[in-house]
């Protein structure tokens, strides 16, 4: 009697545990992995050569930094969190079924640098502004609230906290409702959740103060903006970056 054939190794298994790679855990989606590693889900799909970004398997290993041959200075942006998988609720990738353009991340070969990295000094030098004018109704807590909750009325403007590029716009991440995620540079993302209307599309460049959404209550118990600042994918206290008011 012959034994059954050994199971086929999952894609990327040989890279498990290496810096710059992420092992898929139960409930993960590409959008969630992008948020947790500080990257665009489209970039992760491209770097990992995924045929269908909606289909990833537990145990599969994804590249969450660019290949060396196409490095754009983002190599360090995800290494610290590349192995820190979290158990999350299963959801469906939504939107963005076209390939990310090759020019979405690299800087142009001209003296003019992209807005998201035009700051002098370090990547920390972004000069964030408040994304909404309402009062703060819930502060940052690493366990219970990974950002700020800001009050408002349905339809109030939601503003980009700094120059950046839209790396997600949709409703495919459970608990966030209609969500916009901006990538500002190699280090920082910001997330804007529970909107009633999204006014930007993926891969679009936005300027600080630009209206990117209208406040709402999608996947929330009241009208509010949930705002997160993520440094290399890790949620950090927005008070460290927003001006006093």
Coordinates of C-alpha atoms in Angstrom, one line a residue:
X1 CA 0.0 0.0 0.0
X2 CA 1.5 3.3 -1.0
X3 CA 1.2 6.3 1.2
X4 CA -0.5 9.4 -0.1
X5 CA 1.7 12.1 -1.7
X6 CA 3.2 14.7 0.6
X7 CA 1.2 18.0 0.6
X8 CA 2.4 20.6 -1.8
X9 CA 4.3 23.4 0.0
X10 CA 2.4 26.7 0.2
X11 CA 3.7 29.6 -2.0
X12 CA 6.7 31.3 -0.4
X13 CA 7.1 28.8 2.4
X14 CA 10.9 28.8 1.9
X15 CA 10.9 32.5 3.1
X16 CA 8.9 31.9 6.3
X17 CA 10.5 33.9 9.2
X18 CA 12.8 36.0 7.0
X19 CA 12.8 39.8 7.4
X20 CA 10.5 41.4 4.9
X21 CA 8.1 38.5 4.6
X22 CA 4.8 37.8 6.3
X23 CA 3.2 34.4 7.0
X24 CA -0.6 34.5 6.5
X25 CA -2.6 33.7 9.7
X26 CA -6.3 32.7 10.1
X27 CA -8.6 35.6 9.2
X28 CA -6.0 37.6 7.4
X29 CA -6.8 39.5 4.2
X30 CA -4.4 41.4 1.9
X31 CA -5.9 44.7 3.0
X32 CA -5.4 43.9 6.7
X33 CA -1.8 42.7 6.0
X34 CA -1.1 46.0 4.2
X35 CA -2.4 48.0 7.1
X36 CA -0.4 46.0 9.6
X37 CA 2.9 46.2 7.6
X38 CA 2.6 49.7 6.4
X39 CA 2.3 48.8 2.7
X40 CA -0.2 49.0 -0.1
X41 CA -2.1 45.7 -0.6
X42 CA -1.6 46.1 -4.4
X43 CA 2.2 46.3 -3.9
X44 CA 2.2 43.2 -1.7
X45 CA 0.2 41.4 -4.3
X46 CA 2.6 42.4 -7.1
X47 CA 5.7 41.7 -5.0
X48 CA 4.3 38.2 -4.1
X49 CA 3.2 37.5 -7.7
X50 CA -0.3 36.7 -6.6
X51 CA -2.6 35.6 -9.5
X52 CA -5.7 36.4 -7.4
X53 CA -5.3 38.8 -4.5
X54 CA -8.7 37.7 -3.1
X55 CA -7.3 34.2 -2.5
X56 CA -4.5 33.8 0.1
X57 CA -4.1 30.7 2.3
X58 CA -3.1 30.4 5.9
X59 CA 0.6 29.5 6.0
X60 CA 1.3 31.2 2.7
X61 CA 4.3 33.6 2.9
X62 CA 4.0 37.0 1.3
X63 CA 6.7 39.5 0.4
X64 CA 5.9 42.8 2.2
X65 CA 9.0 44.8 1.1
X66 CA 9.9 45.4 -2.6
X67 CA 12.3 43.0 -4.4
X68 CA 15.8 44.2 -4.4
X69 CA 15.8 44.8 -8.1
X70 CA 12.9 47.3 -7.8
X71 CA 13.7 48.7 -4.4
X72 CA 12.3 52.2 -3.9
X73 CA 13.7 53.0 -0.5
X74 CA 10.8 51.2 1.2
X75 CA 12.8 48.2 2.3
X76 CA 12.8 49.1 6.0
X77 CA 9.2 50.2 6.1
X78 CA 7.8 46.7 7.0
X79 CA 10.7 44.7 8.4
X80 CA 10.0 45.4 12.1
X81 CA 6.4 44.2 11.7
X82 CA 6.7 41.7 8.9
X83 CA 6.3 38.7 11.2
X84 CA 3.8 40.2 13.6
X85 CA 0.6 38.5 12.4
X86 CA -2.6 39.2 14.3
X87 CA -5.7 37.1 14.3
X88 CA -8.5 39.1 12.6
X89 CA -12.0 38.5 11.4
X90 CA -12.2 37.1 7.9
X91 CA -13.3 39.7 5.3
X92 CA -13.3 40.0 1.5
X93 CA -10.9 42.2 -0.4
X94 CA -12.9 44.9 -2.1
X95 CA -12.1 47.2 -5.0
X96 CA -8.9 47.8 -6.9
X97 CA -9.0 45.0 -9.4
X98 CA -6.4 46.6 -11.6
X99 CA -2.7 46.2 -11.3
X100 CA -0.9 49.0 -9.4
X101 CA 0.9 51.2 -11.9
X102 CA 4.6 50.9 -11.9
X103 CA 5.0 54.6 -11.2
X104 CA 2.8 54.5 -8.1
X105 CA 5.8 54.2 -5.7
X106 CA 9.1 55.2 -7.2
X107 CA 10.2 58.8 -7.3
X108 CA 10.4 60.3 -10.8
X109 CA 13.9 60.8 -12.2
X110 CA 13.6 64.6 -12.1
X111 CA 14.6 67.3 -9.6
X112 CA 10.9 67.4 -8.4
X113 CA 10.3 64.9 -5.7
X114 CA 6.8 63.5 -5.0
X115 CA 4.7 65.4 -2.5
X116 CA 4.7 62.5 0.0
X117 CA 8.4 62.6 0.4
X118 CA 9.1 66.2 -0.3
X119 CA 9.8 67.0 3.4
X120 CA 13.2 68.0 4.5
X121 CA 14.6 65.8 7.2
X122 CA 13.3 62.5 8.3
X123 CA 10.2 60.6 7.4
X124 CA 8.8 61.7 10.8
X125 CA 8.7 65.3 9.5
X126 CA 5.2 65.4 8.0
X127 CA 3.5 68.2 9.8
X128 CA 0.1 66.4 10.3
X129 CA -3.1 68.4 10.6
X130 CA -6.3 67.3 12.3
X131 CA -8.5 65.3 9.8
X132 CA -11.8 66.7 11.2
X133 CA -12.9 69.6 13.3
X134 CA -15.1 67.9 15.8
X135 CA -14.4 67.1 19.4
X136 CA -12.3 64.1 20.5
X137 CA -14.7 61.5 21.9
X138 CA -12.3 58.5 22.3
X139 CA -8.5 58.7 22.7
X140 CA -5.8 56.2 21.8
X141 CA -5.5 52.9 23.5
X142 CA -3.2 50.1 22.2
X143 CA -5.7 47.4 23.1
X144 CA -9.2 49.0 22.8
X145 CA -8.8 51.9 20.3
X146 CA -5.9 52.1 17.9
X147 CA -6.5 55.7 17.1
X148 CA -8.7 58.7 17.7
X149 CA -12.5 58.9 17.4
X150 CA -13.6 62.4 16.4
X151 CA -17.3 63.5 16.6
X152 CA -19.2 65.2 13.8
X153 CA -22.3 65.3 11.7
X154 CA -23.0 63.1 8.7
X155 CA -21.4 64.7 5.7
X156 CA -18.8 66.7 7.6
X157 CA -15.5 66.9 5.7
X158 CA -12.7 64.4 6.3
X159 CA -9.3 65.9 5.4
X160 CA -6.0 64.3 4.5
X161 CA -3.7 64.8 7.5
X162 CA -0.7 65.1 5.2
X163 CA 0.3 64.7 1.6
X164 CA 0.2 61.1 0.4
X165 CA -1.1 58.5 -1.9
X166 CA -4.4 56.5 -1.5
X167 CA -3.5 52.9 -1.0
X168 CA -7.0 51.7 -0.1
X169 CA -10.5 53.1 -0.6
X170 CA -13.4 50.8 0.1
X171 CA -15.4 48.8 2.6
X172 CA -13.5 45.5 2.7
X173 CA -12.1 45.7 6.2
X174 CA -14.5 44.6 8.9
X175 CA -15.0 47.1 11.7
X176 CA -13.9 50.1 9.7
X177 CA -16.8 50.7 7.4
X178 CA -16.0 52.9 4.4
X179 CA -12.3 53.4 4.8
X180 CA -9.5 55.4 3.2
X181 CA -5.9 54.5 3.9
X182 CA -3.1 57.0 2.9
X183 CA 0.6 56.2 2.6
X184 CA 2.6 59.3 3.3
X185 CA 6.2 58.0 2.9
X186 CA 8.3 54.9 3.7
X187 CA 7.3 55.1 7.4
X188 CA 3.7 56.4 7.8
X189 CA 0.2 55.4 6.9
X190 CA -3.0 57.1 8.1
X191 CA -6.5 55.5 8.1
X192 CA -9.9 57.3 8.0
X193 CA -12.9 55.0 8.9
X194 CA -16.7 55.0 9.1
X195 CA -17.2 57.5 6.3
X196 CA -20.6 57.8 4.5
X197 CA -18.9 58.8 1.2
X198 CA -15.4 58.3 -0.2
X199 CA -14.1 61.0 -2.5
X200 CA -10.8 59.5 -3.6
X201 CA -9.7 56.4 -5.5
X202 CA -6.7 54.0 -5.0
X203 CA -3.4 55.3 -6.4
X204 CA -4.6 58.9 -6.3
X205 CA -2.2 61.5 -4.9
X206 CA -3.7 63.8 -2.3
X207 CA -2.5 67.0 -0.6
X208 CA -2.6 67.9 3.1
X209 CA -6.0 69.4 3.9
X210 CA -7.7 67.9 0.8
X211 CA -11.2 66.6 1.4
X212 CA -11.0 62.8 0.9
X213 CA -14.3 61.7 2.4
X214 CA -17.5 62.7 4.2
X215 CA -18.1 61.6 7.8
X216 CA -20.6 58.9 8.5
X217 CA -21.5 55.9 10.7
X218 CA -20.7 52.9 8.5
X219 CA -19.9 49.9 10.7
X220 CA -20.1 52.2 13.8
X221 CA -22.7 53.0 16.5
X222 CA -22.7 56.7 15.8
X223 CA -21.4 59.3 13.3
X224 CA -17.7 59.7 13.9
X225 CA -14.3 59.6 12.2
X226 CA -12.0 56.9 13.4
X227 CA -8.5 58.1 12.6
X228 CA -5.3 56.1 12.9
X229 CA -1.6 56.9 12.5
X230 CA 0.5 53.9 11.8
X231 CA 4.3 53.9 11.9
X232 CA 5.7 50.9 9.9
X233 CA 2.3 49.3 10.4
X234 CA 2.2 49.7 14.2
X235 CA -0.6 52.0 15.5
X236 CA 0.8 55.0 17.4
X237 CA -0.8 57.7 19.5
X238 CA -1.9 60.5 17.2
X239 CA -1.2 63.0 19.9
X240 CA 2.5 62.6 19.1
X241 CA 1.9 64.0 15.6
X242 CA -1.2 66.3 15.6
X243 CA -0.9 69.9 16.7
X244 CA -2.5 71.0 20.0
X245 CA -5.9 72.6 19.8

